[in-house]
mmCIF file with all atom_site columns, C-alpha atoms and ligand atoms in Angstrom:
data_model
loop_
_atom_site.group_PDB
_atom_site.id
_atom_site.type_symbol
_atom_site.label_atom_id
_atom_site.label_alt_id
_atom_site.label_comp_id
_atom_site.label_asym_id
_atom_site.label_entity_id
_atom_site.label_seq_id
_atom_site.pdbx_PDB_ins_code
_atom_site.Cartn_x
_atom_site.Cartn_y
_atom_site.Cartn_z
_atom_site.occupancy
_atom_site.B_iso_or_equiv
_atom_site.pdbx_formal_charge
_atom_site.auth_seq_id
_atom_site.auth_comp_id
_atom_site.auth_asym_id
_atom_site.auth_atom_id
_atom_site.pdbx_PDB_model_num
ATOM   1   C CA  . UNK A 1 1   ? -8.248  -24.985 -13.839 1.00 74.00 ? 1   UNK A CA  1
ATOM   2   C CA  . UNK A 1 2   ? -10.336 -22.995 -11.410 1.00 93.00 ? 2   UNK A CA  1
ATOM   3   C CA  . UNK A 1 3   ? -11.516 -23.883 -7.983  1.00 96.00 ? 3   UNK A CA  1
ATOM   4   C CA  . UNK A 1 4   ? -15.061 -24.485 -6.725  1.00 97.00 ? 4   UNK A CA  1
ATOM   5   C CA  . UNK A 1 5   ? -16.576 -22.544 -3.833  1.00 96.00 ? 5   UNK A CA  1
ATOM   6   C CA  . UNK A 1 6   ? -16.453 -25.727 -1.774  1.00 97.00 ? 6   UNK A CA  1
ATOM   7   C CA  . UNK A 1 7   ? -12.781 -26.371 -2.473  1.00 97.00 ? 7   UNK A CA  1
ATOM   8   C CA  . UNK A 1 8   ? -11.912 -22.760 -1.677  1.00 97.00 ? 8   UNK A CA  1
ATOM   9   C CA  . UNK A 1 9   ? -13.952 -22.728 1.532   1.00 97.00 ? 9   UNK A CA  1
ATOM   10  C CA  . UNK A 1 10  ? -12.519 -26.058 2.679   1.00 98.00 ? 10  UNK A CA  1
ATOM   11  C CA  . UNK A 1 11  ? -8.953  -24.864 2.130   1.00 98.00 ? 11  UNK A CA  1
ATOM   12  C CA  . UNK A 1 12  ? -9.510  -21.532 3.893   1.00 98.00 ? 12  UNK A CA  1
ATOM   13  C CA  . UNK A 1 13  ? -11.324 -23.219 6.782   1.00 98.00 ? 13  UNK A CA  1
ATOM   14  C CA  . UNK A 1 14  ? -7.947  -24.807 7.664   1.00 98.00 ? 14  UNK A CA  1
ATOM   15  C CA  . UNK A 1 15  ? -6.488  -21.374 8.338   1.00 98.00 ? 15  UNK A CA  1
ATOM   16  C CA  . UNK A 1 16  ? -7.033  -20.907 12.089  1.00 98.00 ? 16  UNK A CA  1
ATOM   17  C CA  . UNK A 1 17  ? -8.094  -17.334 12.750  1.00 98.00 ? 17  UNK A CA  1
ATOM   18  C CA  . UNK A 1 18  ? -8.740  -15.080 15.699  1.00 98.00 ? 18  UNK A CA  1
ATOM   19  C CA  . UNK A 1 19  ? -12.270 -13.691 15.846  1.00 98.00 ? 19  UNK A CA  1
ATOM   20  C CA  . UNK A 1 20  ? -13.037 -9.977  16.172  1.00 98.00 ? 20  UNK A CA  1
ATOM   21  C CA  . UNK A 1 21  ? -16.142 -7.866  16.459  1.00 98.00 ? 21  UNK A CA  1
ATOM   22  C CA  . UNK A 1 22  ? -16.112 -4.858  14.133  1.00 98.00 ? 22  UNK A CA  1
ATOM   23  C CA  . UNK A 1 23  ? -18.369 -2.083  15.436  1.00 98.00 ? 23  UNK A CA  1
ATOM   24  C CA  . UNK A 1 24  ? -19.454 1.366   14.312  1.00 98.00 ? 24  UNK A CA  1
ATOM   25  C CA  . UNK A 1 25  ? -22.033 3.916   15.315  1.00 96.00 ? 25  UNK A CA  1
ATOM   26  C CA  . UNK A 1 26  ? -24.512 4.708   12.577  1.00 93.00 ? 26  UNK A CA  1
ATOM   27  C CA  . UNK A 1 27  ? -24.824 8.463   12.016  1.00 87.00 ? 27  UNK A CA  1
ATOM   28  C CA  . UNK A 1 28  ? -28.357 9.673   12.870  1.00 78.00 ? 28  UNK A CA  1
ATOM   29  C CA  . UNK A 1 29  ? -30.471 10.372  9.787   1.00 76.00 ? 29  UNK A CA  1
ATOM   30  C CA  . UNK A 1 30  ? -31.169 13.858  11.103  1.00 75.00 ? 30  UNK A CA  1
ATOM   31  C CA  . UNK A 1 31  ? -28.344 15.026  13.397  1.00 71.00 ? 31  UNK A CA  1
ATOM   32  C CA  . UNK A 1 32  ? -30.502 17.913  14.644  1.00 77.00 ? 32  UNK A CA  1
ATOM   33  C CA  . UNK A 1 33  ? -33.330 15.661  15.803  1.00 72.00 ? 33  UNK A CA  1
ATOM   34  C CA  . UNK A 1 34  ? -32.460 13.409  18.791  1.00 63.00 ? 34  UNK A CA  1
ATOM   35  C CA  . UNK A 1 35  ? -35.546 11.281  18.086  1.00 66.00 ? 35  UNK A CA  1
ATOM   36  C CA  . UNK A 1 36  ? -34.723 10.703  14.422  1.00 66.00 ? 36  UNK A CA  1
ATOM   37  C CA  . UNK A 1 37  ? -34.243 7.081   13.296  1.00 66.00 ? 37  UNK A CA  1
ATOM   38  C CA  . UNK A 1 38  ? -30.732 5.733   12.787  1.00 67.00 ? 38  UNK A CA  1
ATOM   39  C CA  . UNK A 1 39  ? -27.943 6.435   15.198  1.00 87.00 ? 39  UNK A CA  1
ATOM   40  C CA  . UNK A 1 40  ? -27.726 2.840   16.375  1.00 92.00 ? 40  UNK A CA  1
ATOM   41  C CA  . UNK A 1 41  ? -24.687 0.713   17.123  1.00 95.00 ? 41  UNK A CA  1
ATOM   42  C CA  . UNK A 1 42  ? -23.851 -1.957  14.558  1.00 96.00 ? 42  UNK A CA  1
ATOM   43  C CA  . UNK A 1 43  ? -21.574 -4.971  14.971  1.00 97.00 ? 43  UNK A CA  1
ATOM   44  C CA  . UNK A 1 44  ? -20.196 -7.657  12.669  1.00 98.00 ? 44  UNK A CA  1
ATOM   45  C CA  . UNK A 1 45  ? -18.232 -10.779 13.507  1.00 98.00 ? 45  UNK A CA  1
ATOM   46  C CA  . UNK A 1 46  ? -15.121 -11.084 11.345  1.00 98.00 ? 46  UNK A CA  1
ATOM   47  C CA  . UNK A 1 47  ? -12.019 -13.207 10.913  1.00 98.00 ? 47  UNK A CA  1
ATOM   48  C CA  . UNK A 1 48  ? -10.673 -11.395 7.832   1.00 98.00 ? 48  UNK A CA  1
ATOM   49  C CA  . UNK A 1 49  ? -8.861  -8.831  9.962   1.00 98.00 ? 49  UNK A CA  1
ATOM   50  C CA  . UNK A 1 50  ? -5.135  -8.211  10.021  1.00 98.00 ? 50  UNK A CA  1
ATOM   51  C CA  . UNK A 1 51  ? -2.336  -5.890  10.917  1.00 98.00 ? 51  UNK A CA  1
ATOM   52  C CA  . UNK A 1 52  ? -1.020  -4.098  7.806   1.00 98.00 ? 52  UNK A CA  1
ATOM   53  C CA  . UNK A 1 53  ? 1.591   -1.499  8.781   1.00 98.00 ? 53  UNK A CA  1
ATOM   54  C CA  . UNK A 1 54  ? 3.449   -0.409  11.913  1.00 98.00 ? 54  UNK A CA  1
ATOM   55  C CA  . UNK A 1 55  ? 4.365   3.156   10.885  1.00 98.00 ? 55  UNK A CA  1
ATOM   56  C CA  . UNK A 1 56  ? 1.788   4.429   10.408  1.00 98.00 ? 56  UNK A CA  1
ATOM   57  C CA  . UNK A 1 57  ? -0.276  1.860   12.325  1.00 98.00 ? 57  UNK A CA  1
ATOM   58  C CA  . UNK A 1 58  ? -2.743  0.377   9.852   1.00 98.00 ? 58  UNK A CA  1
ATOM   59  C CA  . UNK A 1 59  ? -5.127  -2.561  10.013  1.00 98.00 ? 59  UNK A CA  1
ATOM   60  C CA  . UNK A 1 60  ? -7.473  -4.031  7.448   1.00 98.00 ? 60  UNK A CA  1
ATOM   61  C CA  . UNK A 1 61  ? -10.818 -5.760  7.488   1.00 99.00 ? 61  UNK A CA  1
ATOM   62  C CA  . UNK A 1 62  ? -12.501 -7.417  4.518   1.00 98.00 ? 62  UNK A CA  1
ATOM   63  C CA  . UNK A 1 63  ? -16.267 -6.821  4.366   1.00 98.00 ? 63  UNK A CA  1
ATOM   64  C CA  . UNK A 1 64  ? -18.726 -8.617  2.142   1.00 98.00 ? 64  UNK A CA  1
ATOM   65  C CA  . UNK A 1 65  ? -20.042 -6.108  -0.361  1.00 97.00 ? 65  UNK A CA  1
ATOM   66  C CA  . UNK A 1 66  ? -23.603 -5.173  0.540   1.00 94.00 ? 66  UNK A CA  1
ATOM   67  C CA  . UNK A 1 67  ? -23.298 -6.336  4.152   1.00 95.00 ? 67  UNK A CA  1
ATOM   68  C CA  . UNK A 1 68  ? -24.636 -3.899  6.710   1.00 94.00 ? 68  UNK A CA  1
ATOM   69  C CA  . UNK A 1 69  ? -21.131 -3.020  7.939   1.00 97.00 ? 69  UNK A CA  1
ATOM   70  C CA  . UNK A 1 70  ? -19.896 -2.466  4.384   1.00 97.00 ? 70  UNK A CA  1
ATOM   71  C CA  . UNK A 1 71  ? -22.792 -0.060  3.762   1.00 96.00 ? 71  UNK A CA  1
ATOM   72  C CA  . UNK A 1 72  ? -22.241 1.686   7.090   1.00 96.00 ? 72  UNK A CA  1
ATOM   73  C CA  . UNK A 1 73  ? -18.478 2.162   6.674   1.00 98.00 ? 73  UNK A CA  1
ATOM   74  C CA  . UNK A 1 74  ? -19.121 3.763   3.283   1.00 97.00 ? 74  UNK A CA  1
ATOM   75  C CA  . UNK A 1 75  ? -20.541 6.711   5.228   1.00 95.00 ? 75  UNK A CA  1
ATOM   76  C CA  . UNK A 1 76  ? -18.944 6.365   8.668   1.00 97.00 ? 76  UNK A CA  1
ATOM   77  C CA  . UNK A 1 77  ? -15.108 6.618   8.599   1.00 97.00 ? 77  UNK A CA  1
ATOM   78  C CA  . UNK A 1 78  ? -14.742 5.819   12.308  1.00 98.00 ? 78  UNK A CA  1
ATOM   79  C CA  . UNK A 1 79  ? -15.007 2.231   13.515  1.00 98.00 ? 79  UNK A CA  1
ATOM   80  C CA  . UNK A 1 80  ? -13.613 -0.089  16.122  1.00 98.00 ? 80  UNK A CA  1
ATOM   81  C CA  . UNK A 1 81  ? -12.439 -3.658  16.554  1.00 98.00 ? 81  UNK A CA  1
ATOM   82  C CA  . UNK A 1 82  ? -12.721 -5.800  19.671  1.00 98.00 ? 82  UNK A CA  1
ATOM   83  C CA  . UNK A 1 83  ? -10.499 -8.886  19.698  1.00 98.00 ? 83  UNK A CA  1
ATOM   84  C CA  . UNK A 1 84  ? -12.755 -11.486 21.293  1.00 98.00 ? 84  UNK A CA  1
ATOM   85  C CA  . UNK A 1 85  ? -11.722 -13.758 24.131  1.00 98.00 ? 85  UNK A CA  1
ATOM   86  C CA  . UNK A 1 86  ? -12.582 -17.441 24.461  1.00 97.00 ? 86  UNK A CA  1
ATOM   87  C CA  . UNK A 1 87  ? -15.454 -16.532 26.811  1.00 96.00 ? 87  UNK A CA  1
ATOM   88  C CA  . UNK A 1 88  ? -17.129 -14.365 24.130  1.00 97.00 ? 88  UNK A CA  1
ATOM   89  C CA  . UNK A 1 89  ? -18.335 -17.032 21.732  1.00 97.00 ? 89  UNK A CA  1
ATOM   90  C CA  . UNK A 1 90  ? -21.924 -15.864 22.280  1.00 97.00 ? 90  UNK A CA  1
ATOM   91  C CA  . UNK A 1 91  ? -20.963 -12.372 21.123  1.00 97.00 ? 91  UNK A CA  1
ATOM   92  C CA  . UNK A 1 92  ? -19.464 -13.776 17.923  1.00 98.00 ? 92  UNK A CA  1
ATOM   93  C CA  . UNK A 1 93  ? -22.535 -15.922 17.249  1.00 97.00 ? 93  UNK A CA  1
ATOM   94  C CA  . UNK A 1 94  ? -24.930 -13.086 17.801  1.00 96.00 ? 94  UNK A CA  1
ATOM   95  C CA  . UNK A 1 95  ? -23.215 -10.660 15.444  1.00 97.00 ? 95  UNK A CA  1
ATOM   96  C CA  . UNK A 1 96  ? -22.810 -13.200 12.658  1.00 97.00 ? 96  UNK A CA  1
ATOM   97  C CA  . UNK A 1 97  ? -26.553 -13.741 12.167  1.00 94.00 ? 97  UNK A CA  1
ATOM   98  C CA  . UNK A 1 98  ? -27.644 -12.985 8.612   1.00 89.00 ? 98  UNK A CA  1
ATOM   99  C CA  . UNK A 1 99  ? -30.485 -10.720 7.591   1.00 83.00 ? 99  UNK A CA  1
ATOM   100 C CA  . UNK A 1 100 ? -30.689 -8.689  10.791  1.00 85.00 ? 100 UNK A CA  1
ATOM   101 C CA  . UNK A 1 101 ? -32.755 -5.547  10.448  1.00 80.00 ? 101 UNK A CA  1
ATOM   102 C CA  . UNK A 1 102 ? -31.508 -3.837  13.595  1.00 85.00 ? 102 UNK A CA  1
ATOM   103 C CA  . UNK A 1 103 ? -28.689 -4.360  16.100  1.00 87.00 ? 103 UNK A CA  1
ATOM   104 C CA  . UNK A 1 104 ? -30.362 -2.120  18.661  1.00 84.00 ? 104 UNK A CA  1
ATOM   105 C CA  . UNK A 1 105 ? -31.161 -4.934  21.122  1.00 89.00 ? 105 UNK A CA  1
ATOM   106 C CA  . UNK A 1 106 ? -28.032 -6.983  20.465  1.00 93.00 ? 106 UNK A CA  1
ATOM   107 C CA  . UNK A 1 107 ? -25.769 -4.805  22.593  1.00 93.00 ? 107 UNK A CA  1
ATOM   108 C CA  . UNK A 1 108 ? -28.267 -4.646  25.480  1.00 92.00 ? 108 UNK A CA  1
ATOM   109 C CA  . UNK A 1 109 ? -26.753 -7.375  27.657  1.00 91.00 ? 109 UNK A CA  1
ATOM   110 C CA  . UNK A 1 110 ? -23.147 -7.025  26.486  1.00 94.00 ? 110 UNK A CA  1
ATOM   111 C CA  . UNK A 1 111 ? -20.837 -4.891  28.621  1.00 96.00 ? 111 UNK A CA  1
ATOM   112 C CA  . UNK A 1 112 ? -19.174 -2.250  26.486  1.00 97.00 ? 112 UNK A CA  1
ATOM   113 C CA  . UNK A 1 113 ? -17.814 1.255   26.655  1.00 97.00 ? 113 UNK A CA  1
ATOM   114 C CA  . UNK A 1 114 ? -18.220 3.785   23.894  1.00 96.00 ? 114 UNK A CA  1
ATOM   115 C CA  . UNK A 1 115 ? -14.910 4.759   22.315  1.00 97.00 ? 115 UNK A CA  1
ATOM   116 C CA  . UNK A 1 116 ? -14.156 8.440   22.875  1.00 96.00 ? 116 UNK A CA  1
ATOM   117 C CA  . UNK A 1 117 ? -12.598 8.732   19.437  1.00 96.00 ? 117 UNK A CA  1
ATOM   118 C CA  . UNK A 1 118 ? -14.892 6.594   17.290  1.00 96.00 ? 118 UNK A CA  1
ATOM   119 C CA  . UNK A 1 119 ? -18.188 6.605   19.184  1.00 95.00 ? 119 UNK A CA  1
ATOM   120 C CA  . UNK A 1 120 ? -18.266 2.856   18.475  1.00 97.00 ? 120 UNK A CA  1
ATOM   121 C CA  . UNK A 1 121 ? -18.867 0.179   21.144  1.00 97.00 ? 121 UNK A CA  1
ATOM   122 C CA  . UNK A 1 122 ? -15.713 -1.411  22.594  1.00 98.00 ? 122 UNK A CA  1
ATOM   123 C CA  . UNK A 1 123 ? -16.619 -4.759  24.091  1.00 97.00 ? 123 UNK A CA  1
ATOM   124 C CA  . UNK A 1 124 ? -15.800 -5.227  27.773  1.00 96.00 ? 124 UNK A CA  1
ATOM   125 C CA  . UNK A 1 125 ? -13.590 -8.232  28.452  1.00 95.00 ? 125 UNK A CA  1
ATOM   126 C CA  . UNK A 1 126 ? -12.125 -8.197  24.933  1.00 98.00 ? 126 UNK A CA  1
ATOM   127 C CA  . UNK A 1 127 ? -8.422  -9.096  24.680  1.00 97.00 ? 127 UNK A CA  1
ATOM   128 C CA  . UNK A 1 128 ? -7.758  -5.834  22.851  1.00 97.00 ? 128 UNK A CA  1
ATOM   129 C CA  . UNK A 1 129 ? -9.756  -2.972  21.388  1.00 98.00 ? 129 UNK A CA  1
ATOM   130 C CA  . UNK A 1 130 ? -8.717  -0.659  18.574  1.00 98.00 ? 130 UNK A CA  1
ATOM   131 C CA  . UNK A 1 131 ? -10.377 2.472   17.249  1.00 98.00 ? 131 UNK A CA  1
ATOM   132 C CA  . UNK A 1 132 ? -9.730  3.242   13.601  1.00 98.00 ? 132 UNK A CA  1
ATOM   133 C CA  . UNK A 1 133 ? -10.347 5.792   10.867  1.00 98.00 ? 133 UNK A CA  1
ATOM   134 C CA  . UNK A 1 134 ? -10.664 4.584   7.299   1.00 98.00 ? 134 UNK A CA  1
ATOM   135 C CA  . UNK A 1 135 ? -7.663  5.601   5.166   1.00 98.00 ? 135 UNK A CA  1
ATOM   136 C CA  . UNK A 1 136 ? -8.389  3.644   2.027   1.00 98.00 ? 136 UNK A CA  1
ATOM   137 C CA  . UNK A 1 137 ? -10.863 1.170   0.595   1.00 98.00 ? 137 UNK A CA  1
ATOM   138 C CA  . UNK A 1 138 ? -10.218 -1.333  -2.168  1.00 98.00 ? 138 UNK A CA  1
ATOM   139 C CA  . UNK A 1 139 ? -12.886 -3.310  -3.963  1.00 98.00 ? 139 UNK A CA  1
ATOM   140 C CA  . UNK A 1 140 ? -11.704 -6.919  -4.221  1.00 98.00 ? 140 UNK A CA  1
ATOM   141 C CA  . UNK A 1 141 ? -14.138 -9.317  -5.885  1.00 98.00 ? 141 UNK A CA  1
ATOM   142 C CA  . UNK A 1 142 ? -17.291 -9.451  -3.780  1.00 98.00 ? 142 UNK A CA  1
ATOM   143 C CA  . UNK A 1 143 ? -15.615 -7.832  -0.742  1.00 98.00 ? 143 UNK A CA  1
ATOM   144 C CA  . UNK A 1 144 ? -14.389 -4.365  0.231   1.00 98.00 ? 144 UNK A CA  1
ATOM   145 C CA  . UNK A 1 145 ? -10.989 -4.148  1.895   1.00 98.00 ? 145 UNK A CA  1
ATOM   146 C CA  . UNK A 1 146 ? -11.180 -1.367  4.457   1.00 98.00 ? 146 UNK A CA  1
ATOM   147 C CA  . UNK A 1 147 ? -7.778  -0.112  5.591   1.00 98.00 ? 147 UNK A CA  1
ATOM   148 C CA  . UNK A 1 148 ? -7.897  1.903   8.789   1.00 98.00 ? 148 UNK A CA  1
ATOM   149 C CA  . UNK A 1 149 ? -5.428  3.980   10.732  1.00 98.00 ? 149 UNK A CA  1
ATOM   150 C CA  . UNK A 1 150 ? -5.326  2.864   14.362  1.00 98.00 ? 150 UNK A CA  1
ATOM   151 C CA  . UNK A 1 151 ? -6.180  5.851   16.553  1.00 98.00 ? 151 UNK A CA  1
ATOM   152 C CA  . UNK A 1 152 ? -6.345  4.120   19.941  1.00 98.00 ? 152 UNK A CA  1
ATOM   153 C CA  . UNK A 1 153 ? -5.360  0.668   21.191  1.00 98.00 ? 153 UNK A CA  1
ATOM   154 C CA  . UNK A 1 154 ? -6.262  -0.733  24.612  1.00 97.00 ? 154 UNK A CA  1
ATOM   155 C CA  . UNK A 1 155 ? -5.994  -4.047  26.428  1.00 96.00 ? 155 UNK A CA  1
ATOM   156 C CA  . UNK A 1 156 ? -9.188  -4.347  28.503  1.00 94.00 ? 156 UNK A CA  1
ATOM   157 C CA  . UNK A 1 157 ? -8.605  -8.010  29.400  1.00 90.00 ? 157 UNK A CA  1
ATOM   158 C CA  . UNK A 1 158 ? -5.110  -8.892  28.291  1.00 72.00 ? 158 UNK A CA  1
ATOM   159 C CA  . UNK A 1 159 ? -4.803  -12.208 30.148  1.00 84.00 ? 159 UNK A CA  1
ATOM   160 C CA  . UNK A 1 160 ? -7.560  -14.410 28.693  1.00 89.00 ? 160 UNK A CA  1
ATOM   161 C CA  . UNK A 1 161 ? -7.193  -16.829 25.798  1.00 96.00 ? 161 UNK A CA  1
ATOM   162 C CA  . UNK A 1 162 ? -8.376  -15.966 22.286  1.00 98.00 ? 162 UNK A CA  1
ATOM   163 C CA  . UNK A 1 163 ? -11.568 -17.022 20.528  1.00 98.00 ? 163 UNK A CA  1
ATOM   164 C CA  . UNK A 1 164 ? -10.513 -18.862 17.387  1.00 98.00 ? 164 UNK A CA  1
ATOM   165 C CA  . UNK A 1 165 ? -12.297 -20.179 14.297  1.00 98.00 ? 165 UNK A CA  1
ATOM   166 C CA  . UNK A 1 166 ? -11.044 -23.324 12.584  1.00 98.00 ? 166 UNK A CA  1
ATOM   167 C CA  . UNK A 1 167 ? -12.766 -25.817 10.253  1.00 98.00 ? 167 UNK A CA  1
ATOM   168 C CA  . UNK A 1 168 ? -16.106 -24.049 10.650  1.00 97.00 ? 168 UNK A CA  1
ATOM   169 C CA  . UNK A 1 169 ? -16.155 -24.098 14.455  1.00 98.00 ? 169 UNK A CA  1
ATOM   170 C CA  . UNK A 1 170 ? -15.263 -21.798 17.296  1.00 98.00 ? 170 UNK A CA  1
ATOM   171 C CA  . UNK A 1 171 ? -12.273 -23.084 19.248  1.00 98.00 ? 171 UNK A CA  1
ATOM   172 C CA  . UNK A 1 172 ? -10.075 -22.254 22.174  1.00 96.00 ? 172 UNK A CA  1
ATOM   173 C CA  . UNK A 1 173 ? -6.299  -22.512 22.193  1.00 94.00 ? 173 UNK A CA  1
ATOM   174 C CA  . UNK A 1 174 ? -4.846  -25.655 23.685  1.00 81.00 ? 174 UNK A CA  1
HETATM 175 C C1  . FMN B 2 .   ? -16.446 -16.833 12.296  1.00 82.80 ? 201 FMN B C1  1
HETATM 176 C C2  . FMN B 2 .   ? -17.029 -15.865 11.304  1.00 82.80 ? 201 FMN B C2  1
HETATM 177 C C3  . FMN B 2 .   ? -16.173 -14.997 10.632  1.00 82.80 ? 201 FMN B C3  1
HETATM 178 C C4  . FMN B 2 .   ? -16.682 -14.062 9.711   1.00 82.80 ? 201 FMN B C4  1
HETATM 179 N N1  . FMN B 2 .   ? -15.824 -13.219 9.077   1.00 82.80 ? 201 FMN B N1  1
HETATM 180 C C5  . FMN B 2 .   ? -16.304 -12.303 8.216   1.00 82.80 ? 201 FMN B C5  1
HETATM 181 C C6  . FMN B 2 .   ? -15.424 -11.373 7.589   1.00 82.80 ? 201 FMN B C6  1
HETATM 182 O O1  . FMN B 2 .   ? -14.216 -11.357 7.830   1.00 82.80 ? 201 FMN B O1  1
HETATM 183 N N2  . FMN B 2 .   ? -15.964 -10.477 6.713   1.00 82.80 ? 201 FMN B N2  1
HETATM 184 C C7  . FMN B 2 .   ? -17.315 -10.456 6.439   1.00 82.80 ? 201 FMN B C7  1
HETATM 185 O O2  . FMN B 2 .   ? -17.743 -9.624  5.626   1.00 82.80 ? 201 FMN B O2  1
HETATM 186 N N3  . FMN B 2 .   ? -18.170 -11.321 7.029   1.00 82.80 ? 201 FMN B N3  1
HETATM 187 C C8  . FMN B 2 .   ? -17.693 -12.219 7.914   1.00 82.80 ? 201 FMN B C8  1
HETATM 188 N N4  . FMN B 2 .   ? -18.549 -13.087 8.536   1.00 82.80 ? 201 FMN B N4  1
HETATM 189 C C9  . FMN B 2 .   ? -19.992 -12.997 8.252   1.00 82.80 ? 201 FMN B C9  1
HETATM 190 C C10 . FMN B 2 .   ? -20.642 -11.844 8.992   1.00 82.80 ? 201 FMN B C10 1
HETATM 191 O O3  . FMN B 2 .   ? -20.437 -11.912 10.390  1.00 82.80 ? 201 FMN B O3  1
HETATM 192 C C11 . FMN B 2 .   ? -22.178 -11.857 8.700   1.00 82.80 ? 201 FMN B C11 1
HETATM 193 O O4  . FMN B 2 .   ? -22.364 -11.945 7.326   1.00 82.80 ? 201 FMN B O4  1
HETATM 194 C C12 . FMN B 2 .   ? -22.844 -10.619 9.127   1.00 82.80 ? 201 FMN B C12 1
HETATM 195 O O5  . FMN B 2 .   ? -22.734 -10.358 10.509  1.00 82.80 ? 201 FMN B O5  1
HETATM 196 C C13 . FMN B 2 .   ? -24.344 -10.695 8.836   1.00 82.80 ? 201 FMN B C13 1
HETATM 197 O O6  . FMN B 2 .   ? -24.709 -9.456  8.443   1.00 82.80 ? 201 FMN B O6  1
HETATM 198 P P1  . FMN B 2 .   ? -25.071 -9.186  6.905   1.00 82.80 ? 201 FMN B P1  1
HETATM 199 O O7  . FMN B 2 .   ? -26.428 -9.839  6.700   1.00 82.80 ? 201 FMN B O7  1
HETATM 200 O O8  . FMN B 2 .   ? -25.114 -7.701  6.800   1.00 82.80 ? 201 FMN B O8  1
HETATM 201 O O9  . FMN B 2 .   ? -23.966 -9.831  6.102   1.00 82.80 ? 201 FMN B O9  1
HETATM 202 C C14 . FMN B 2 .   ? -18.078 -14.020 9.461   1.00 82.80 ? 201 FMN B C14 1
HETATM 203 C C15 . FMN B 2 .   ? -18.928 -14.903 10.144  1.00 82.80 ? 201 FMN B C15 1
HETATM 204 C C16 . FMN B 2 .   ? -18.406 -15.801 11.056  1.00 82.80 ? 201 FMN B C16 1
HETATM 205 C C17 . FMN B 2 .   ? -19.345 -16.726 11.792  1.00 82.80 ? 201 FMN B C17 1
#
């Protein structure tokens, strides 16, 4: 009985998934001081993202406990999701790098708008963008399930194909 990490990973790698960028704006350490550290935009590539409920509109993302986004969403209830298109593989790669200290430069050459509701970056050219407010979190093994109410939903670039992840590689449909 029981399954090894390798067996589990291999099985789950056969589940083709769309790729999203989860983003949030870090609250400044001192909100009264515009030069205080913090206050930067943070992004994380994710495939463990799904639609949960229609009424009310809820989505969920699963974050590795102790990841930067997990730590950030513990204090920032507003976040956003950009559903990446097939032409945004470089965005996914960039925001999946481990052990980053700062994301400050990572958004520099990526077109984005700041969500009015969340203050989080919404990636230009994404197939869809959603702004969310955390409703509930559930600790599940070594991950945190973050359930968010969808506050806004837009289709910046509704016509492109999706960026997918399957058997450990980025793919395009077709
Ligand atoms: C295709 C792909 C999908 C990923 N999906 C998730 C996910 O759903 N949840 C998660 O916590 N990490 C996921 N990751 C890993 C994070 O992107 C990565 O750990 C993080 O950006 C690095 O920051 P950290 O050092 O704070 O973990 C994924 C990585 C890749 C390449």
